[in-house]
Amino acid sequence: MVRSGAVFLLPVLVHINGEKKEIGAGLTVAQLLGELGVRPGRVVVELNRDVLSRETHGSTTLKEGDQIEIVHFVGGG
Amino acid sequence: MEDGFKLAGKSYRSRLIVGTGKYKDFHETKKAIEASGAEIVTVAIRRVNITDPNKENLLDFLDPKKYTILPNTAGCFTAEEAIRTCRLAREAGVGNMVKLEVIGDERTLFPDVPATLEAARVLVKEGFVVLPYTTDDTIAARKLEEIGCAAVMPLAAPIGSGLGIRNPYNLRIILDQARIPVIVDAGVGTASDSSIAMEMGCDGVLMNTAIAGAKIPILMAEAMKLAVEAGRKAFLAGRVPKKLYATATSPLEGVLA
């Protein structure tokens, strides 16, 4: 417990698109997309094999060990 | 003459469906698709490069309000991967129509038909509008229709091979028995291939490499647009039968002696 009221949390290790990455604790999906510079309206996010609906990006908090896939449409036949 | 193409309850004027892969850049993609007159375009789903997320996205160039975006499951080798990809695609919010591809072999890119049937069953149940890429196996085509797919898409030849329709006989049988649209998908090489497909009675043609890989893609896109229209009109017009011997076209009476 810290006098200022802030609680320091350790960064968490997650997997994003197959790569290990350390992110801030308590980050939501929306915040992660913002940090990565990814346009939320052009991507779809899958968390631990579940497709996340866009409305839940702001309320889904990431935790240690999460497997995140961030995908978008590209050219294809 | 009104000759609309209906797919999953929606009407389209164009019977040409084009892919968006293998272009030089997004600008060329957009111009080629415009030249083709296509209203339905396929796209693939891939991971975002998070170390360098591109500011531009394909949908910045192809307005989802103007085009029907048809996500494919290219790169999937199992039913499970394809189903997972479709669920991701649907969340993008551009519709629930999907081009189902479950690839069986990396060299031929032929579909794994049993896996395609398995994936189609699940996807139809989950409410997707499924357009399955399949072989010219007439039994597979029938089963895909029975499962509830919105169309059947038999390949003309391997993806990107440009060989045109390799087995017109099987395609004719599929056309004869199908009660859903038949769209030739994959292997188209040049304009005549499209016309041949349409003359046979196909409902549409889907291609990517034939246009994107041409020396002048935008010109080929235009050629394909015309070829599909020409083939369709020829089909509707009812061609003359093929005969072994001649039948004169000028009158036999009144010839100078």
mmCIF file of C-alpha atoms in Angstrom:
data_model
loop_
_atom_site.group_PDB
_atom_site.id
_atom_site.type_symbol
_atom_site.label_atom_id
_atom_site.label_comp_id
_atom_site.label_asym_id
_atom_site.label_seq_id
_atom_site.Cartn_x
_atom_site.Cartn_y
_atom_site.Cartn_z
ATOM 1 C CA MET A 1 0.000 0.000 0.000
ATOM 2 C CA VAL A 2 1.464 3.383 -1.028
ATOM 3 C CA ARG A 3 0.521 6.703 0.574
ATOM 4 C CA SER A 4 -0.300 8.413 -2.716
ATOM 5 C CA GLY A 5 -3.082 5.924 -3.299
ATOM 6 C CA ALA A 6 -1.553 4.470 -6.432
ATOM 7 C CA VAL A 7 -0.919 0.756 -6.529
ATOM 8 C CA PHE A 8 2.177 -0.423 -8.393
ATOM 9 C CA LEU A 9 1.635 -3.550 -10.409
ATOM 10 C CA LEU A 10 4.189 -5.678 -12.218
ATOM 11 C CA PRO A 11 4.037 -5.848 -16.019
ATOM 12 C CA VAL A 12 2.424 -8.981 -17.419
ATOM 13 C CA LEU A 13 3.708 -11.315 -20.103
ATOM 14 C CA VAL A 14 1.276 -12.051 -22.887
ATOM 15 C CA HIS A 15 1.481 -13.445 -26.399
ATOM 16 C CA ILE A 16 0.463 -11.141 -29.204
ATOM 17 C CA ASN A 17 0.318 -12.610 -32.680
ATOM 18 C CA GLY A 18 2.603 -15.408 -31.632
ATOM 19 C CA GLU A 19 5.202 -13.204 -29.974
ATOM 20 C CA LYS A 20 5.909 -12.795 -26.271
ATOM 21 C CA LYS A 21 5.380 -9.263 -25.120
ATOM 22 C CA GLU A 22 5.409 -7.511 -21.774
ATOM 23 C CA ILE A 23 2.551 -5.124 -21.295
ATOM 24 C CA GLY A 24 1.395 -2.954 -18.457
ATOM 25 C CA ALA A 25 -0.734 -4.604 -15.818
ATOM 26 C CA GLY A 26 -4.434 -3.984 -15.979
ATOM 27 C CA LEU A 27 -4.354 -2.911 -19.616
ATOM 28 C CA THR A 28 -7.604 -3.333 -21.494
ATOM 29 C CA VAL A 29 -7.697 -4.557 -25.069
ATOM 30 C CA ALA A 30 -8.662 -1.072 -26.213
ATOM 31 C CA GLN A 31 -5.667 0.411 -24.411
ATOM 32 C CA LEU A 32 -3.355 -2.206 -25.883
ATOM 33 C CA LEU A 33 -4.528 -1.407 -29.406
ATOM 34 C CA GLY A 34 -3.926 2.267 -28.681
ATOM 35 C CA GLU A 35 -0.403 1.576 -27.438
ATOM 36 C CA LEU A 36 0.382 -0.546 -30.477
ATOM 37 C CA GLY A 37 -0.877 2.157 -32.813
ATOM 38 C CA VAL A 38 -3.458 -0.163 -34.305
ATOM 39 C CA ARG A 39 -6.746 1.222 -35.626
ATOM 40 C CA PRO A 40 -9.497 -0.457 -33.598
ATOM 41 C CA GLY A 41 -12.062 -0.116 -36.365
ATOM 42 C CA ARG A 42 -9.974 -2.104 -38.816
ATOM 43 C CA VAL A 43 -8.980 -5.057 -36.660
ATOM 44 C CA VAL A 44 -10.571 -8.013 -34.955
ATOM 45 C CA VAL A 45 -9.169 -9.333 -31.693
ATOM 46 C CA GLU A 46 -9.193 -12.900 -30.465
ATOM 47 C CA LEU A 47 -8.385 -13.557 -26.812
ATOM 48 C CA ASN A 48 -7.513 -17.085 -25.770
ATOM 49 C CA ARG A 49 -9.260 -18.422 -28.851
ATOM 50 C CA ASP A 50 -12.438 -16.425 -28.280
ATOM 51 C CA VAL A 51 -13.367 -13.732 -30.758
ATOM 52 C CA LEU A 52 -13.934 -10.486 -28.891
ATOM 53 C CA SER A 53 -16.787 -8.290 -29.982
ATOM 54 C CA ARG A 54 -15.637 -4.715 -30.504
ATOM 55 C CA GLU A 55 -17.897 -3.391 -27.764
ATOM 56 C CA THR A 56 -15.963 -5.385 -25.186
ATOM 57 C CA HIS A 57 -12.517 -4.028 -26.091
ATOM 58 C CA GLY A 58 -12.763 -1.295 -23.519
ATOM 59 C CA SER A 59 -13.904 -3.546 -20.713
ATOM 60 C CA THR A 60 -11.702 -6.593 -21.273
ATOM 61 C CA THR A 61 -8.619 -6.519 -19.082
ATOM 62 C CA LEU A 62 -5.598 -8.517 -20.111
ATOM 63 C CA LYS A 63 -3.777 -10.822 -17.716
ATOM 64 C CA GLU A 64 -0.630 -12.894 -17.506
ATOM 65 C CA GLY A 65 -0.418 -15.616 -20.123
ATOM 66 C CA ASP A 66 -3.160 -14.283 -22.386
ATOM 67 C CA GLN A 67 -2.910 -15.341 -26.025
ATOM 68 C CA ILE A 68 -3.982 -12.431 -28.173
ATOM 69 C CA GLU A 69 -4.474 -12.443 -31.915
ATOM 70 C CA ILE A 70 -4.973 -9.142 -33.706
ATOM 71 C CA VAL A 71 -6.021 -9.609 -37.316
ATOM 72 C CA HIS A 72 -7.211 -7.511 -40.215
ATOM 73 C CA PHE A 73 -8.274 -7.846 -43.845
ATOM 74 C CA VAL A 74 -5.559 -7.926 -46.462
ATOM 75 C CA GLY A 75 -5.583 -8.564 -50.178
ATOM 76 C CA GLY A 76 -6.417 -12.133 -51.118
ATOM 77 C CA GLY A 77 -8.188 -14.227 -53.722
ATOM 78 C CA MET B 1 -33.019 -7.403 -70.257
ATOM 79 C CA GLU B 2 -32.849 -7.708 -66.475
ATOM 80 C CA ASP B 3 -30.555 -10.575 -65.624
ATOM 81 C CA GLY B 4 -29.653 -10.155 -62.013
ATOM 82 C CA PHE B 5 -27.439 -12.434 -60.046
ATOM 83 C CA LYS B 6 -28.895 -13.321 -56.680
ATOM 84 C CA LEU B 7 -26.703 -14.504 -53.868
ATOM 85 C CA ALA B 8 -28.068 -15.111 -50.386
ATOM 86 C CA GLY B 9 -31.070 -12.945 -51.058
ATOM 87 C CA LYS B 10 -29.132 -9.973 -52.401
ATOM 88 C CA SER B 11 -29.139 -8.982 -56.068
ATOM 89 C CA TYR B 12 -26.031 -8.056 -58.000
ATOM 90 C CA ARG B 13 -25.597 -6.808 -61.544
ATOM 91 C CA SER B 14 -22.083 -8.129 -61.960
ATOM 92 C CA ARG B 15 -21.358 -11.829 -62.234
ATOM 93 C CA LEU B 16 -17.665 -11.288 -61.832
ATOM 94 C CA ILE B 17 -16.201 -11.676 -58.352
ATOM 95 C CA VAL B 18 -12.605 -10.586 -57.933
ATOM 96 C CA GLY B 19 -9.859 -11.090 -55.428
ATOM 97 C CA THR B 20 -7.735 -8.326 -53.991
ATOM 98 C CA GLY B 21 -4.433 -10.146 -53.703
ATOM 99 C CA LYS B 22 -1.156 -9.816 -55.604
ATOM 100 C CA TYR B 23 -1.568 -6.229 -56.745
ATOM 101 C CA LYS B 24 1.290 -3.752 -56.765
ATOM 102 C CA ASP B 25 -0.395 -1.590 -54.148
ATOM 103 C CA PHE B 26 -3.803 -0.547 -52.855
ATOM 104 C CA HIS B 27 -4.186 2.081 -55.585
ATOM 105 C CA GLU B 28 -3.826 -0.507 -58.320
ATOM 106 C CA THR B 29 -6.189 -2.811 -56.454
ATOM 107 C CA LYS B 30 -8.845 -0.147 -56.339
ATOM 108 C CA LYS B 31 -8.486 0.820 -60.010
ATOM 109 C CA ALA B 32 -8.549 -2.774 -61.207
ATOM 110 C CA ILE B 33 -11.637 -3.602 -59.206
ATOM 111 C CA GLU B 34 -13.386 -0.531 -60.518
ATOM 112 C CA ALA B 35 -12.483 -1.527 -64.083
ATOM 113 C CA SER B 36 -13.803 -5.040 -63.481
ATOM 114 C CA GLY B 37 -17.217 -3.791 -62.422
ATOM 115 C CA ALA B 38 -17.204 -6.369 -59.647
ATOM 116 C CA GLU B 39 -19.483 -5.779 -56.695
ATOM 117 C CA ILE B 40 -18.190 -8.614 -54.544
ATOM 118 C CA VAL B 41 -14.518 -8.762 -53.621
ATOM 119 C CA THR B 42 -12.621 -11.377 -51.645
ATOM 120 C CA VAL B 43 -10.141 -10.538 -48.909
ATOM 121 C CA ALA B 44 -7.901 -12.590 -46.650
ATOM 122 C CA ILE B 45 -7.543 -12.389 -42.877
ATOM 123 C CA ARG B 46 -4.045 -12.077 -41.529
ATOM 124 C CA ARG B 47 -2.220 -10.979 -38.404
ATOM 125 C CA VAL B 48 -1.489 -7.302 -38.083
ATOM 126 C CA ASN B 49 2.223 -6.604 -38.032
ATOM 127 C CA ILE B 50 2.334 -5.127 -34.544
ATOM 128 C CA THR B 51 5.914 -3.956 -34.817
ATOM 129 C CA ASP B 52 4.931 -1.902 -37.837
ATOM 130 C CA PRO B 53 1.172 -1.544 -38.117
ATOM 131 C CA ASN B 54 0.497 0.009 -41.500
ATOM 132 C CA LYS B 55 -1.535 3.155 -41.300
ATOM 133 C CA GLU B 56 -3.355 2.264 -44.506
ATOM 134 C CA ASN B 57 -5.783 -0.599 -44.652
ATOM 135 C CA LEU B 58 -7.386 -2.320 -47.635
ATOM 136 C CA LEU B 59 -10.842 -1.149 -46.552
ATOM 137 C CA ASP B 60 -9.656 2.458 -46.865
ATOM 138 C CA PHE B 61 -9.563 1.774 -50.617
ATOM 139 C CA LEU B 62 -12.530 -0.544 -50.968
ATOM 140 C CA ASP B 63 -15.531 0.955 -49.269
ATOM 141 C CA PRO B 64 -17.464 -1.823 -47.499
ATOM 142 C CA LYS B 65 -20.616 0.199 -48.132
ATOM 143 C CA LYS B 66 -19.995 0.034 -51.869
ATOM 144 C CA TYR B 67 -18.638 -3.509 -52.123
ATOM 145 C CA THR B 68 -19.715 -6.771 -50.574
ATOM 146 C CA ILE B 69 -16.601 -7.916 -48.786
ATOM 147 C CA LEU B 70 -16.126 -11.673 -48.975
ATOM 148 C CA PRO B 71 -13.497 -12.850 -46.485
ATOM 149 C CA ASN B 72 -11.781 -16.075 -47.464
ATOM 150 C CA THR B 73 -10.187 -18.746 -45.330
ATOM 151 C CA ALA B 74 -7.073 -19.002 -47.476
ATOM 152 C CA GLY B 75 -4.164 -20.488 -45.570
ATOM 153 C CA CYS B 76 -6.389 -22.823 -43.588
ATOM 154 C CA PHE B 77 -5.570 -26.510 -43.798
ATOM 155 C CA THR B 78 -8.111 -27.812 -41.337
ATOM 156 C CA ALA B 79 -11.826 -27.338 -40.804
ATOM 157 C CA GLU B 80 -11.092 -25.962 -37.352
ATOM 158 C CA GLU B 81 -8.769 -23.251 -38.717
ATOM 159 C CA ALA B 82 -11.320 -22.289 -41.344
ATOM 160 C CA ILE B 83 -14.145 -22.063 -38.813
ATOM 161 C CA ARG B 84 -11.978 -19.964 -36.502
ATOM 162 C CA THR B 85 -11.091 -17.638 -39.374
ATOM 163 C CA CYS B 86 -14.731 -17.192 -40.361
ATOM 164 C CA ARG B 87 -15.697 -16.291 -36.801
ATOM 165 C CA LEU B 88 -12.972 -13.644 -36.777
ATOM 166 C CA ALA B 89 -14.067 -12.350 -40.157
ATOM 167 C CA ARG B 90 -17.650 -11.932 -39.058
ATOM 168 C CA GLU B 91 -16.632 -9.737 -36.174
ATOM 169 C CA ALA B 92 -15.173 -7.214 -38.617
ATOM 170 C CA GLY B 93 -18.743 -6.164 -39.221
ATOM 171 C CA VAL B 94 -18.858 -6.261 -43.003
ATOM 172 C CA GLY B 95 -21.274 -9.148 -43.235
ATOM 173 C CA ASN B 96 -21.474 -12.859 -42.694
ATOM 174 C CA MET B 97 -20.730 -14.131 -46.180
ATOM 175 C CA VAL B 98 -17.547 -16.174 -46.315
ATOM 176 C CA LYS B 99 -15.540 -17.944 -48.970
ATOM 177 C CA LEU B 100 -14.690 -21.257 -47.398
ATOM 178 C CA GLU B 101 -11.351 -22.726 -48.415
ATOM 179 C CA VAL B 102 -9.784 -25.656 -46.631
ATOM 180 C CA ILE B 103 -6.630 -26.477 -48.510
ATOM 181 C CA GLY B 104 -5.460 -30.055 -48.796
ATOM 182 C CA ASP B 105 -2.099 -29.657 -50.485
ATOM 183 C CA GLU B 106 0.407 -26.829 -50.699
ATOM 184 C CA ARG B 107 1.531 -27.444 -54.263
ATOM 185 C CA THR B 108 -1.830 -27.759 -55.940
ATOM 186 C CA LEU B 109 -3.816 -25.750 -53.365
ATOM 187 C CA PHE B 110 -6.647 -28.169 -54.074
ATOM 188 C CA PRO B 111 -9.339 -28.209 -51.421
ATOM 189 C CA ASP B 112 -9.537 -30.922 -48.815
ATOM 190 C CA VAL B 113 -13.106 -31.833 -49.655
ATOM 191 C CA PRO B 114 -14.015 -33.833 -46.514
ATOM 192 C CA ALA B 115 -12.675 -31.015 -44.331
ATOM 193 C CA THR B 116 -14.557 -28.478 -46.429
ATOM 194 C CA LEU B 117 -17.798 -30.392 -45.898
ATOM 195 C CA GLU B 118 -17.114 -30.582 -42.171
ATOM 196 C CA ALA B 119 -16.438 -26.846 -41.914
ATOM 197 C CA ALA B 120 -19.432 -25.994 -44.088
ATOM 198 C CA ARG B 121 -21.756 -27.937 -41.775
ATOM 199 C CA VAL B 122 -20.610 -25.993 -38.734
ATOM 200 C CA LEU B 123 -20.581 -22.616 -40.455
ATOM 201 C CA VAL B 124 -24.046 -22.987 -41.979
ATOM 202 C CA LYS B 125 -25.354 -23.928 -38.544
ATOM 203 C CA GLU B 126 -23.750 -20.789 -37.090
ATOM 204 C CA GLY B 127 -25.597 -18.663 -39.607
ATOM 205 C CA PHE B 128 -22.812 -17.891 -42.044
ATOM 206 C CA VAL B 129 -23.543 -17.527 -45.733
ATOM 207 C CA VAL B 130 -21.071 -20.061 -47.061
ATOM 208 C CA LEU B 131 -19.549 -20.016 -50.536
ATOM 209 C CA PRO B 132 -17.322 -23.084 -50.639
ATOM 210 C CA TYR B 133 -14.317 -23.462 -52.906
ATOM 211 C CA THR B 134 -14.366 -27.068 -54.017
ATOM 212 C CA THR B 135 -13.213 -29.447 -56.718
ATOM 213 C CA ASP B 136 -15.302 -30.385 -59.742
ATOM 214 C CA ASP B 137 -16.364 -33.488 -57.830
ATOM 215 C CA THR B 138 -20.074 -33.627 -58.567
ATOM 216 C CA ILE B 139 -20.884 -35.508 -55.348
ATOM 217 C CA ALA B 140 -19.070 -32.917 -53.242
ATOM 218 C CA ALA B 141 -21.006 -30.173 -54.988
ATOM 219 C CA ARG B 142 -24.272 -31.922 -54.236
ATOM 220 C CA LYS B 143 -23.361 -32.452 -50.592
ATOM 221 C CA LEU B 144 -22.370 -28.801 -50.170
ATOM 222 C CA GLU B 145 -25.756 -27.786 -51.514
ATOM 223 C CA GLU B 146 -27.526 -30.242 -49.186
ATOM 224 C CA ILE B 147 -25.606 -28.804 -46.228
ATOM 225 C CA GLY B 148 -27.046 -25.397 -47.055
ATOM 226 C CA CYS B 149 -24.263 -23.497 -48.763
ATOM 227 C CA ALA B 150 -25.413 -20.423 -50.657
ATOM 228 C CA ALA B 151 -23.496 -21.356 -53.811
ATOM 229 C CA VAL B 152 -20.971 -23.907 -54.954
ATOM 230 C CA MET B 153 -17.628 -22.802 -56.345
ATOM 231 C CA PRO B 154 -15.866 -25.522 -58.320
ATOM 232 C CA LEU B 155 -12.318 -24.784 -59.413
ATOM 233 C CA ALA B 156 -11.464 -24.531 -63.090
ATOM 234 C CA ALA B 157 -7.812 -25.371 -62.429
ATOM 235 C CA PRO B 158 -5.315 -24.836 -59.583
ATOM 236 C CA ILE B 159 -5.285 -21.377 -58.032
ATOM 237 C CA GLY B 160 -3.077 -19.059 -60.042
ATOM 238 C CA SER B 161 -2.401 -21.630 -62.747
ATOM 239 C CA GLY B 162 -4.208 -19.774 -65.525
ATOM 240 C CA LEU B 163 -5.160 -23.068 -67.196
ATOM 241 C CA GLY B 164 -8.838 -22.322 -67.631
ATOM 242 C CA ILE B 165 -11.564 -24.945 -67.277
ATOM 243 C CA ARG B 166 -9.815 -28.301 -67.245
ATOM 244 C CA ASN B 167 -12.866 -30.477 -66.839
ATOM 245 C CA PRO B 168 -15.890 -28.990 -68.583
ATOM 246 C CA TYR B 169 -17.750 -32.301 -68.408
ATOM 247 C CA ASN B 170 -17.881 -32.422 -64.624
ATOM 248 C CA LEU B 171 -18.735 -28.738 -64.555
ATOM 249 C CA ARG B 172 -21.658 -29.398 -66.884
ATOM 250 C CA ILE B 173 -22.952 -32.099 -64.574
ATOM 251 C CA ILE B 174 -22.653 -29.778 -61.583
ATOM 252 C CA LEU B 175 -24.549 -27.104 -63.519
ATOM 253 C CA ASP B 176 -27.198 -29.607 -64.429
ATOM 254 C CA GLN B 177 -27.857 -30.800 -60.894
ATOM 255 C CA ALA B 178 -27.261 -27.668 -58.784
ATOM 256 C CA ARG B 179 -30.201 -25.599 -57.565
ATOM 257 C CA ILE B 180 -27.883 -22.983 -56.060
ATOM 258 C CA PRO B 181 -25.582 -20.633 -58.007
ATOM 259 C CA VAL B 182 -22.467 -22.214 -59.518
ATOM 260 C CA ILE B 183 -19.475 -19.912 -59.555
ATOM 261 C CA VAL B 184 -16.266 -21.042 -61.203
ATOM 262 C CA ASP B 185 -13.467 -20.156 -58.831
ATOM 263 C CA ALA B 186 -9.706 -20.495 -59.435
ATOM 264 C CA GLY B 187 -7.567 -21.221 -62.434
ATOM 265 C CA VAL B 188 -9.021 -18.724 -64.873
ATOM 266 C CA GLY B 189 -6.286 -17.382 -67.149
ATOM 267 C CA THR B 190 -7.704 -15.048 -69.722
ATOM 268 C CA ALA B 191 -10.941 -13.568 -71.003
ATOM 269 C CA SER B 192 -12.083 -16.536 -73.074
ATOM 270 C CA ASP B 193 -11.919 -18.783 -69.982
ATOM 271 C CA SER B 194 -14.514 -16.568 -68.322
ATOM 272 C CA SER B 195 -16.706 -16.497 -71.397
ATOM 273 C CA ILE B 196 -16.588 -20.269 -71.692
ATOM 274 C CA ALA B 197 -17.671 -20.646 -68.084
ATOM 275 C CA MET B 198 -20.567 -18.262 -68.575
ATOM 276 C CA GLU B 199 -21.597 -19.803 -71.916
ATOM 277 C CA MET B 200 -21.899 -23.145 -70.158
ATOM 278 C CA GLY B 201 -24.423 -21.622 -67.821
ATOM 279 C CA CYS B 202 -22.343 -20.753 -64.794
ATOM 280 C CA ASP B 203 -23.804 -18.052 -62.600
ATOM 281 C CA GLY B 204 -20.523 -16.276 -62.049
ATOM 282 C CA VAL B 205 -16.764 -16.418 -62.154
ATOM 283 C CA LEU B 206 -14.290 -15.648 -59.387
ATOM 284 C CA MET B 207 -10.700 -14.767 -60.159
ATOM 285 C CA ASN B 208 -7.686 -12.992 -58.768
ATOM 286 C CA THR B 209 -4.421 -13.931 -60.464
ATOM 287 C CA ALA B 210 -5.861 -13.650 -63.970
ATOM 288 C CA ILE B 211 -6.300 -9.932 -63.401
ATOM 289 C CA ALA B 212 -3.648 -9.019 -60.827
ATOM 290 C CA GLY B 213 -0.985 -11.055 -62.602
ATOM 291 C CA ALA B 214 -1.695 -9.725 -66.088
ATOM 292 C CA LYS B 215 0.824 -7.350 -67.653
ATOM 293 C CA ILE B 216 -1.758 -4.564 -67.540
ATOM 294 C CA PRO B 217 -4.149 -5.532 -64.746
ATOM 295 C CA ILE B 218 -6.619 -2.711 -65.267
ATOM 296 C CA LEU B 219 -7.009 -3.611 -68.933
ATOM 297 C CA MET B 220 -7.448 -7.293 -68.096
ATOM 298 C CA ALA B 221 -10.037 -6.348 -65.496
ATOM 299 C CA GLU B 222 -11.992 -4.612 -68.231
ATOM 300 C CA ALA B 223 -11.541 -7.589 -70.533
ATOM 301 C CA MET B 224 -12.902 -9.915 -67.859
ATOM 302 C CA LYS B 225 -15.884 -7.689 -67.264
ATOM 303 C CA LEU B 226 -16.744 -7.817 -70.954
ATOM 304 C CA ALA B 227 -15.987 -11.532 -71.199
ATOM 305 C CA VAL B 228 -18.348 -12.413 -68.381
ATOM 306 C CA GLU B 229 -21.062 -10.239 -69.888
ATOM 307 C CA ALA B 230 -20.492 -11.660 -73.377
ATOM 308 C CA GLY B 231 -20.555 -15.234 -72.136
ATOM 309 C CA ARG B 232 -23.721 -14.633 -70.182
ATOM 310 C CA LYS B 233 -25.508 -13.053 -73.132
ATOM 311 C CA ALA B 234 -24.384 -15.883 -75.401
ATOM 312 C CA PHE B 235 -25.795 -18.355 -72.906
ATOM 313 C CA LEU B 236 -29.121 -16.549 -72.683
ATOM 314 C CA ALA B 237 -29.255 -16.085 -76.464
ATOM 315 C CA GLY B 238 -29.125 -19.832 -77.062
ATOM 316 C CA ARG B 239 -26.292 -20.878 -79.335
ATOM 317 C CA VAL B 240 -26.527 -22.808 -82.613
ATOM 318 C CA PRO B 241 -25.917 -26.521 -82.308
ATOM 319 C CA LYS B 242 -22.589 -28.023 -83.305
ATOM 320 C CA LYS B 243 -22.840 -29.993 -86.561
ATOM 321 C CA LEU B 244 -20.476 -32.198 -88.450
ATOM 322 C CA TYR B 245 -21.479 -30.952 -91.881
ATOM 323 C CA ALA B 246 -22.275 -27.553 -93.332
ATOM 324 C CA THR B 247 -25.642 -25.854 -93.658
ATOM 325 C CA ALA B 248 -25.539 -22.977 -96.150
ATOM 326 C CA THR B 249 -26.403 -19.547 -94.904
ATOM 327 C CA SER B 250 -27.108 -18.025 -98.313
ATOM 328 C CA PRO B 251 -30.302 -19.153 -100.151
ATOM 329 C CA LEU B 252 -30.036 -22.098 -102.542
ATOM 330 C CA GLU B 253 -32.670 -20.727 -104.944
ATOM 331 C CA GLY B 254 -32.046 -18.106 -107.608
ATOM 332 C CA VAL B 255 -28.419 -18.924 -108.092
ATOM 333 C CA LEU B 256 -27.089 -17.671 -111.484
ATOM 334 C CA ALA B 257 -26.681 -20.524 -113.920
#
